[in-house]
Amino acid sequence: MLRDIISNDWFTIFLLLGLVCLTLSKYLFAHRFKDFLAVIGNSKYLKIYARDQKFVDGFDALLFFNLIISVSVFAYVSYSTLVNPADFNLNQFFKLLFGIGVLFLIKVLLERLIGSLFEIDELIDAYLFQKTTFKNYSGFLLFPINCVLIYAVSPSKTLIYLVIGLIILVNLVGFITSFKNHQKLLLNNIFYFILYLCALEIGPYLILYKLIKDFNA
């Protein structure tokens, strides 16, 4: 019982950090936050804010921090449910948090580098904005889900798989949206598109899976 309390205390701290990020994003960017909530099935947000994006965007940065925290917490809960039930280990959790954050950042920087090398910065920026938006939306959805999994219900394999399916669906919507917006260009360069998918879309998530699978080693 004491271990459960300690684990929940640490989860509470990290979830509070995520809540602070979400609260600040809503307080500092109230109108944009409202549009962001309706991004699924509505391209208004993507059309309006893609034009005003910056290399370092305060709104996206706050949501990104929540994304890293939410993904890490969910990954830990998923690992404990699906693979190996284990006591909470703060050092291992920080490694997981750091690994996921670094992986996401390196991926974005590599994509921006590719855009610069091939002189398609405008296209890459638009694509990254759309993709980042749906990833951040996934983090937004994971926050209340994590709260439920930690404090309200006992996580089951079925529930974990349902949540994973939901997150995949959200990001699939984002991918389809990006593909539709740049369909002609992508189809004319289908080989490079497939190469990109393997190297920078599928590959990093295989690394993330390996990271989560082995983080208790």
PDB file of C-alpha atoms in Angstrom:
ATOM      1  CA  MET A   1       0.000   0.000   0.000  1.00  0.00           C
ATOM      2  CA  LEU A   2       2.827   2.402   0.899  1.00  0.00           C
ATOM      3  CA  ARG A   3       4.514   1.743  -2.458  1.00  0.00           C
ATOM      4  CA  ASP A   4       1.252   2.508  -4.281  1.00  0.00           C
ATOM      5  CA  ILE A   5       0.971   5.807  -2.409  1.00  0.00           C
ATOM      6  CA  ILE A   6       4.568   6.738  -3.272  1.00  0.00           C
ATOM      7  CA  SER A   7       4.023   5.832  -6.933  1.00  0.00           C
ATOM      8  CA  ASN A   8       0.827   7.858  -7.098  1.00  0.00           C
ATOM      9  CA  ASP A   9       2.569  10.796  -5.437  1.00  0.00           C
ATOM     10  CA  TRP A  10       5.177  10.875  -8.188  1.00  0.00           C
ATOM     11  CA  PHE A  11       2.550  10.404 -10.880  1.00  0.00           C
ATOM     12  CA  THR A  12       0.599  13.255  -9.299  1.00  0.00           C
ATOM     13  CA  ILE A  13       3.630  15.541  -9.545  1.00  0.00           C
ATOM     14  CA  PHE A  14       4.184  14.760 -13.215  1.00  0.00           C
ATOM     15  CA  LEU A  15       0.492  15.042 -14.029  1.00  0.00           C
ATOM     16  CA  LEU A  16       0.399  18.409 -12.270  1.00  0.00           C
ATOM     17  CA  LEU A  17       3.288  19.549 -14.468  1.00  0.00           C
ATOM     18  CA  GLY A  18       1.278  18.473 -17.502  1.00  0.00           C
ATOM     19  CA  LEU A  19      -1.759  20.303 -16.159  1.00  0.00           C
ATOM     20  CA  VAL A  20       0.323  23.456 -15.665  1.00  0.00           C
ATOM     21  CA  CYS A  21       1.412  23.286 -19.312  1.00  0.00           C
ATOM     22  CA  LEU A  22      -2.175  22.861 -20.503  1.00  0.00           C
ATOM     23  CA  THR A  23      -3.445  25.624 -18.222  1.00  0.00           C
ATOM     24  CA  LEU A  24      -0.762  28.056 -19.368  1.00  0.00           C
ATOM     25  CA  SER A  25      -1.465  27.273 -23.013  1.00  0.00           C
ATOM     26  CA  LYS A  26      -5.157  27.982 -22.452  1.00  0.00           C
ATOM     27  CA  TYR A  27      -4.501  31.139 -20.418  1.00  0.00           C
ATOM     28  CA  LEU A  28      -1.821  32.641 -22.672  1.00  0.00           C
ATOM     29  CA  PHE A  29      -3.337  31.551 -25.998  1.00  0.00           C
ATOM     30  CA  ALA A  30      -7.048  31.327 -25.196  1.00  0.00           C
ATOM     31  CA  HIS A  31      -8.410  31.778 -28.721  1.00  0.00           C
ATOM     32  CA  ARG A  32      -5.854  29.465 -30.289  1.00  0.00           C
ATOM     33  CA  PHE A  33      -6.472  26.827 -27.628  1.00  0.00           C
ATOM     34  CA  LYS A  34     -10.183  26.898 -28.428  1.00  0.00           C
ATOM     35  CA  ASP A  35      -9.471  26.373 -32.130  1.00  0.00           C
ATOM     36  CA  PHE A  36      -6.972  23.629 -31.268  1.00  0.00           C
ATOM     37  CA  LEU A  37      -9.621  21.615 -29.420  1.00  0.00           C
ATOM     38  CA  ALA A  38     -11.677  21.415 -32.615  1.00  0.00           C
ATOM     39  CA  VAL A  39      -8.796  20.387 -34.898  1.00  0.00           C
ATOM     40  CA  ILE A  40     -10.179  16.879 -35.491  1.00  0.00           C
ATOM     41  CA  GLY A  41     -12.473  17.128 -38.489  1.00  0.00           C
ATOM     42  CA  ASN A  42     -11.896  20.867 -38.842  1.00  0.00           C
ATOM     43  CA  SER A  43      -9.036  22.318 -40.881  1.00  0.00           C
ATOM     44  CA  LYS A  44      -9.592  25.871 -39.619  1.00  0.00           C
ATOM     45  CA  TYR A  45      -6.822  25.638 -37.037  1.00  0.00           C
ATOM     46  CA  LEU A  46      -4.318  24.247 -39.531  1.00  0.00           C
ATOM     47  CA  LYS A  47      -5.099  26.879 -42.155  1.00  0.00           C
ATOM     48  CA  ILE A  48      -4.985  29.846 -39.790  1.00  0.00           C
ATOM     49  CA  TYR A  49      -2.011  29.079 -37.577  1.00  0.00           C
ATOM     50  CA  ALA A  50       0.248  27.377 -40.113  1.00  0.00           C
ATOM     51  CA  ARG A  51       0.908  30.816 -41.596  1.00  0.00           C
ATOM     52  CA  ASP A  52       2.033  32.260 -38.258  1.00  0.00           C
ATOM     53  CA  GLN A  53       4.250  29.443 -37.046  1.00  0.00           C
ATOM     54  CA  LYS A  54       7.710  30.132 -35.647  1.00  0.00           C
ATOM     55  CA  PHE A  55      10.752  27.945 -35.103  1.00  0.00           C
ATOM     56  CA  VAL A  56      10.079  28.173 -31.357  1.00  0.00           C
ATOM     57  CA  ASP A  57       6.360  28.579 -30.731  1.00  0.00           C
ATOM     58  CA  GLY A  58       5.198  29.141 -27.149  1.00  0.00           C
ATOM     59  CA  PHE A  59       1.849  27.425 -27.612  1.00  0.00           C
ATOM     60  CA  ASP A  60       3.307  24.344 -29.282  1.00  0.00           C
ATOM     61  CA  ALA A  61       6.155  24.234 -26.752  1.00  0.00           C
ATOM     62  CA  LEU A  62       3.745  24.066 -23.808  1.00  0.00           C
ATOM     63  CA  LEU A  63       1.711  21.340 -25.485  1.00  0.00           C
ATOM     64  CA  PHE A  64       4.915  19.508 -26.396  1.00  0.00           C
ATOM     65  CA  PHE A  65       6.014  19.380 -22.752  1.00  0.00           C
ATOM     66  CA  ASN A  66       2.618  17.959 -21.843  1.00  0.00           C
ATOM     67  CA  LEU A  67       2.970  15.462 -24.695  1.00  0.00           C
ATOM     68  CA  ILE A  68       6.312  14.185 -23.396  1.00  0.00           C
ATOM     69  CA  ILE A  69       4.986  13.857 -19.849  1.00  0.00           C
ATOM     70  CA  SER A  70       1.714  12.230 -20.911  1.00  0.00           C
ATOM     71  CA  VAL A  71       3.374   9.757 -23.284  1.00  0.00           C
ATOM     72  CA  SER A  72       5.937   8.821 -20.628  1.00  0.00           C
ATOM     73  CA  VAL A  73       3.299   8.245 -17.945  1.00  0.00           C
ATOM     74  CA  PHE A  74       1.135   6.219 -20.317  1.00  0.00           C
ATOM     75  CA  ALA A  75       4.156   4.238 -21.516  1.00  0.00           C
ATOM     76  CA  TYR A  76       5.047   3.405 -17.915  1.00  0.00           C
ATOM     77  CA  VAL A  77       1.482   2.330 -17.100  1.00  0.00           C
ATOM     78  CA  SER A  78       1.300   0.313 -20.327  1.00  0.00           C
ATOM     79  CA  TYR A  79       4.590  -1.423 -19.611  1.00  0.00           C
ATOM     80  CA  SER A  80       3.469  -2.313 -16.099  1.00  0.00           C
ATOM     81  CA  THR A  81       0.179  -3.662 -17.443  1.00  0.00           C
ATOM     82  CA  LEU A  82       1.275  -5.457 -20.604  1.00  0.00           C
ATOM     83  CA  VAL A  83       4.838  -6.579 -19.937  1.00  0.00           C
ATOM     84  CA  ASN A  84       6.065  -6.630 -16.381  1.00  0.00           C
ATOM     85  CA  PRO A  85       4.297  -5.283 -13.284  1.00  0.00           C
ATOM     86  CA  ALA A  86       6.942  -3.381 -11.349  1.00  0.00           C
ATOM     87  CA  ASP A  87       7.307  -0.910  -8.522  1.00  0.00           C
ATOM     88  CA  PHE A  88       7.687   2.702  -9.573  1.00  0.00           C
ATOM     89  CA  ASN A  89      11.326   3.649 -10.065  1.00  0.00           C
ATOM     90  CA  LEU A  90      11.946   7.379 -10.397  1.00  0.00           C
ATOM     91  CA  ASN A  91      15.361   6.956 -12.000  1.00  0.00           C
ATOM     92  CA  GLN A  92      13.973   4.655 -14.681  1.00  0.00           C
ATOM     93  CA  PHE A  93      11.043   6.977 -15.274  1.00  0.00           C
ATOM     94  CA  PHE A  94      13.391   9.928 -15.813  1.00  0.00           C
ATOM     95  CA  LYS A  95      15.341   7.832 -18.316  1.00  0.00           C
ATOM     96  CA  LEU A  96      12.107   7.054 -20.135  1.00  0.00           C
ATOM     97  CA  LEU A  97      11.032  10.708 -20.034  1.00  0.00           C
ATOM     98  CA  PHE A  98      14.410  11.874 -21.320  1.00  0.00           C
ATOM     99  CA  GLY A  99      14.565   9.207 -24.029  1.00  0.00           C
ATOM    100  CA  ILE A 100      11.122  10.021 -25.408  1.00  0.00           C
ATOM    101  CA  GLY A 101      11.807  13.760 -25.344  1.00  0.00           C
ATOM    102  CA  VAL A 102      15.162  13.432 -27.099  1.00  0.00           C
ATOM    103  CA  LEU A 103      13.716  11.055 -29.695  1.00  0.00           C
ATOM    104  CA  PHE A 104      10.915  13.467 -30.610  1.00  0.00           C
ATOM    105  CA  LEU A 105      13.265  16.471 -30.739  1.00  0.00           C
ATOM    106  CA  ILE A 106      15.888  14.728 -32.877  1.00  0.00           C
ATOM    107  CA  LYS A 107      13.173  13.589 -35.264  1.00  0.00           C
ATOM    108  CA  VAL A 108      11.896  17.147 -35.741  1.00  0.00           C
ATOM    109  CA  LEU A 109      15.407  18.556 -36.182  1.00  0.00           C
ATOM    110  CA  LEU A 110      16.268  15.896 -38.769  1.00  0.00           C
ATOM    111  CA  GLU A 111      13.126  16.694 -40.729  1.00  0.00           C
ATOM    112  CA  ARG A 112      13.950  20.401 -40.674  1.00  0.00           C
ATOM    113  CA  LEU A 113      17.492  19.607 -41.797  1.00  0.00           C
ATOM    114  CA  ILE A 114      16.143  17.580 -44.716  1.00  0.00           C
ATOM    115  CA  GLY A 115      13.908  20.505 -45.637  1.00  0.00           C
ATOM    116  CA  SER A 116      16.901  22.833 -45.703  1.00  0.00           C
ATOM    117  CA  LEU A 117      19.101  20.430 -47.675  1.00  0.00           C
ATOM    118  CA  PHE A 118      16.496  19.934 -50.393  1.00  0.00           C
ATOM    119  CA  GLU A 119      15.309  23.557 -50.240  1.00  0.00           C
ATOM    120  CA  ILE A 120      11.746  22.615 -49.375  1.00  0.00           C
ATOM    121  CA  ASP A 121      11.602  24.454 -46.058  1.00  0.00           C
ATOM    122  CA  GLU A 122       8.113  25.823 -46.665  1.00  0.00           C
ATOM    123  CA  LEU A 123       6.686  22.391 -47.436  1.00  0.00           C
ATOM    124  CA  ILE A 124       8.433  20.740 -44.481  1.00  0.00           C
ATOM    125  CA  ASP A 125       7.347  23.516 -42.120  1.00  0.00           C
ATOM    126  CA  ALA A 126       3.708  23.091 -43.151  1.00  0.00           C
ATOM    127  CA  TYR A 127       3.936  19.313 -42.840  1.00  0.00           C
ATOM    128  CA  LEU A 128       5.653  19.460 -39.449  1.00  0.00           C
ATOM    129  CA  PHE A 129       3.090  21.923 -38.148  1.00  0.00           C
ATOM    130  CA  GLN A 130       0.228  19.611 -39.089  1.00  0.00           C
ATOM    131  CA  LYS A 131       1.965  16.553 -37.668  1.00  0.00           C
ATOM    132  CA  THR A 132       3.000  18.327 -34.463  1.00  0.00           C
ATOM    133  CA  THR A 133      -0.550  19.565 -33.987  1.00  0.00           C
ATOM    134  CA  PHE A 134      -1.986  16.053 -34.003  1.00  0.00           C
ATOM    135  CA  LYS A 135       0.785  14.732 -31.768  1.00  0.00           C
ATOM    136  CA  ASN A 136       0.062  17.494 -29.275  1.00  0.00           C
ATOM    137  CA  TYR A 137      -3.624  16.644 -29.518  1.00  0.00           C
ATOM    138  CA  SER A 138      -2.711  13.066 -28.620  1.00  0.00           C
ATOM    139  CA  GLY A 139      -0.888  14.378 -25.559  1.00  0.00           C
ATOM    140  CA  PHE A 140      -3.945  16.436 -24.660  1.00  0.00           C
ATOM    141  CA  LEU A 141      -6.140  13.323 -24.838  1.00  0.00           C
ATOM    142  CA  LEU A 142      -3.663  11.243 -22.864  1.00  0.00           C
ATOM    143  CA  PHE A 143      -3.712  13.618 -19.897  1.00  0.00           C
ATOM    144  CA  PRO A 144      -7.255  12.782 -18.679  1.00  0.00           C
ATOM    145  CA  ILE A 145      -6.794   9.161 -19.746  1.00  0.00           C
ATOM    146  CA  ASN A 146      -3.710   8.888 -17.531  1.00  0.00           C
ATOM    147  CA  CYS A 147      -5.641  10.389 -14.629  1.00  0.00           C
ATOM    148  CA  VAL A 148      -8.358   7.765 -15.047  1.00  0.00           C
ATOM    149  CA  LEU A 149      -5.868   4.899 -15.372  1.00  0.00           C
ATOM    150  CA  ILE A 150      -3.944   5.949 -12.269  1.00  0.00           C
ATOM    151  CA  TYR A 151      -6.684   7.112  -9.908  1.00  0.00           C
ATOM    152  CA  ALA A 152     -10.040   5.730 -11.055  1.00  0.00           C
ATOM    153  CA  VAL A 153      -9.717   2.303 -12.665  1.00  0.00           C
ATOM    154  CA  SER A 154      -7.323  -0.604 -12.642  1.00  0.00           C
ATOM    155  CA  PRO A 155      -5.594  -0.708 -16.055  1.00  0.00           C
ATOM    156  CA  SER A 156      -6.313  -3.807 -18.103  1.00  0.00           C
ATOM    157  CA  LYS A 157      -4.755  -5.030 -21.321  1.00  0.00           C
ATOM    158  CA  THR A 158      -7.984  -4.366 -23.202  1.00  0.00           C
ATOM    159  CA  LEU A 159      -8.159  -0.802 -21.927  1.00  0.00           C
ATOM    160  CA  ILE A 160      -4.517  -0.128 -22.773  1.00  0.00           C
ATOM    161  CA  TYR A 161      -4.977  -1.452 -26.307  1.00  0.00           C
ATOM    162  CA  LEU A 162      -8.088   0.692 -26.755  1.00  0.00           C
ATOM    163  CA  VAL A 163      -6.153   3.805 -25.745  1.00  0.00           C
ATOM    164  CA  ILE A 164      -3.281   2.888 -28.059  1.00  0.00           C
ATOM    165  CA  GLY A 165      -5.812   2.423 -30.856  1.00  0.00           C
ATOM    166  CA  LEU A 166      -7.296   5.853 -30.136  1.00  0.00           C
ATOM    167  CA  ILE A 167      -3.894   7.548 -30.267  1.00  0.00           C
ATOM    168  CA  ILE A 168      -3.016   5.756 -33.503  1.00  0.00           C
ATOM    169  CA  LEU A 169      -6.353   6.859 -34.969  1.00  0.00           C
ATOM    170  CA  VAL A 170      -5.744  10.517 -34.057  1.00  0.00           C
ATOM    171  CA  ASN A 171      -2.298  10.494 -35.640  1.00  0.00           C
ATOM    172  CA  LEU A 172      -3.619   8.610 -38.666  1.00  0.00           C
ATOM    173  CA  VAL A 173      -6.137  11.405 -39.191  1.00  0.00           C
ATOM    174  CA  GLY A 174      -3.248  13.856 -39.048  1.00  0.00           C
ATOM    175  CA  PHE A 175      -1.219  11.825 -41.533  1.00  0.00           C
ATOM    176  CA  ILE A 176      -4.136  11.567 -43.965  1.00  0.00           C
ATOM    177  CA  THR A 177      -4.754  15.307 -43.645  1.00  0.00           C
ATOM    178  CA  SER A 178      -1.121  16.052 -44.479  1.00  0.00           C
ATOM    179  CA  PHE A 179      -1.157  13.578 -47.367  1.00  0.00           C
ATOM    180  CA  LYS A 180      -4.288  15.122 -48.865  1.00  0.00           C
ATOM    181  CA  ASN A 181      -2.828  18.618 -48.634  1.00  0.00           C
ATOM    182  CA  HIS A 182       0.343  17.572 -50.485  1.00  0.00           C
ATOM    183  CA  GLN A 183      -0.991  14.632 -52.483  1.00  0.00           C
ATOM    184  CA  LYS A 184       0.234  15.695 -55.917  1.00  0.00           C
ATOM    185  CA  LEU A 185       3.766  16.422 -54.762  1.00  0.00           C
ATOM    186  CA  LEU A 186       4.023  13.184 -52.781  1.00  0.00           C
ATOM    187  CA  LEU A 187       2.718  10.982 -55.588  1.00  0.00           C
ATOM    188  CA  ASN A 188       5.205  12.532 -57.999  1.00  0.00           C
ATOM    189  CA  ASN A 189       7.996  11.569 -55.599  1.00  0.00           C
ATOM    190  CA  ILE A 190       6.599   8.298 -54.288  1.00  0.00           C
ATOM    191  CA  PHE A 191      10.011   6.604 -53.865  1.00  0.00           C
ATOM    192  CA  TYR A 192      11.350   9.378 -51.641  1.00  0.00           C
ATOM    193  CA  PHE A 193       8.048   9.453 -49.778  1.00  0.00           C
ATOM    194  CA  ILE A 194       8.282   5.734 -48.966  1.00  0.00           C
ATOM    195  CA  LEU A 195      11.923   6.177 -47.970  1.00  0.00           C
ATOM    196  CA  TYR A 196      10.909   9.019 -45.679  1.00  0.00           C
ATOM    197  CA  LEU A 197       8.153   6.924 -44.082  1.00  0.00           C
ATOM    198  CA  CYS A 198      10.563   4.105 -43.304  1.00  0.00           C
ATOM    199  CA  ALA A 199      13.377   6.315 -42.025  1.00  0.00           C
ATOM    200  CA  LEU A 200      11.613   9.084 -40.122  1.00  0.00           C
ATOM    201  CA  GLU A 201       8.078   7.883 -39.438  1.00  0.00           C
ATOM    202  CA  ILE A 202       8.204   4.141 -38.802  1.00  0.00           C
ATOM    203  CA  GLY A 203      11.822   3.885 -37.619  1.00  0.00           C
ATOM    204  CA  PRO A 204      11.602   6.269 -34.634  1.00  0.00           C
ATOM    205  CA  TYR A 205       8.530   4.504 -33.274  1.00  0.00           C
ATOM    206  CA  LEU A 206      10.308   1.164 -33.474  1.00  0.00           C
ATOM    207  CA  ILE A 207      13.093   2.779 -31.458  1.00  0.00           C
ATOM    208  CA  LEU A 208      10.508   4.111 -29.007  1.00  0.00           C
ATOM    209  CA  TYR A 209       8.991   0.635 -28.674  1.00  0.00           C
ATOM    210  CA  LYS A 210      12.443  -0.813 -27.986  1.00  0.00           C
ATOM    211  CA  LEU A 211      13.111   1.955 -25.466  1.00  0.00           C
ATOM    212  CA  ILE A 212       9.888   1.260 -23.583  1.00  0.00           C
ATOM    213  CA  LYS A 213      10.386  -2.496 -23.749  1.00  0.00           C
ATOM    214  CA  ASP A 214      13.915  -2.335 -22.360  1.00  0.00           C
ATOM    215  CA  PHE A 215      13.644   0.581 -19.939  1.00  0.00           C
ATOM    216  CA  ASN A 216      13.359  -1.750 -16.954  1.00  0.00           C
ATOM    217  CA  ALA A 217      16.551  -3.582 -17.908  1.00  0.00           C
TER     218      ALA A 217
END
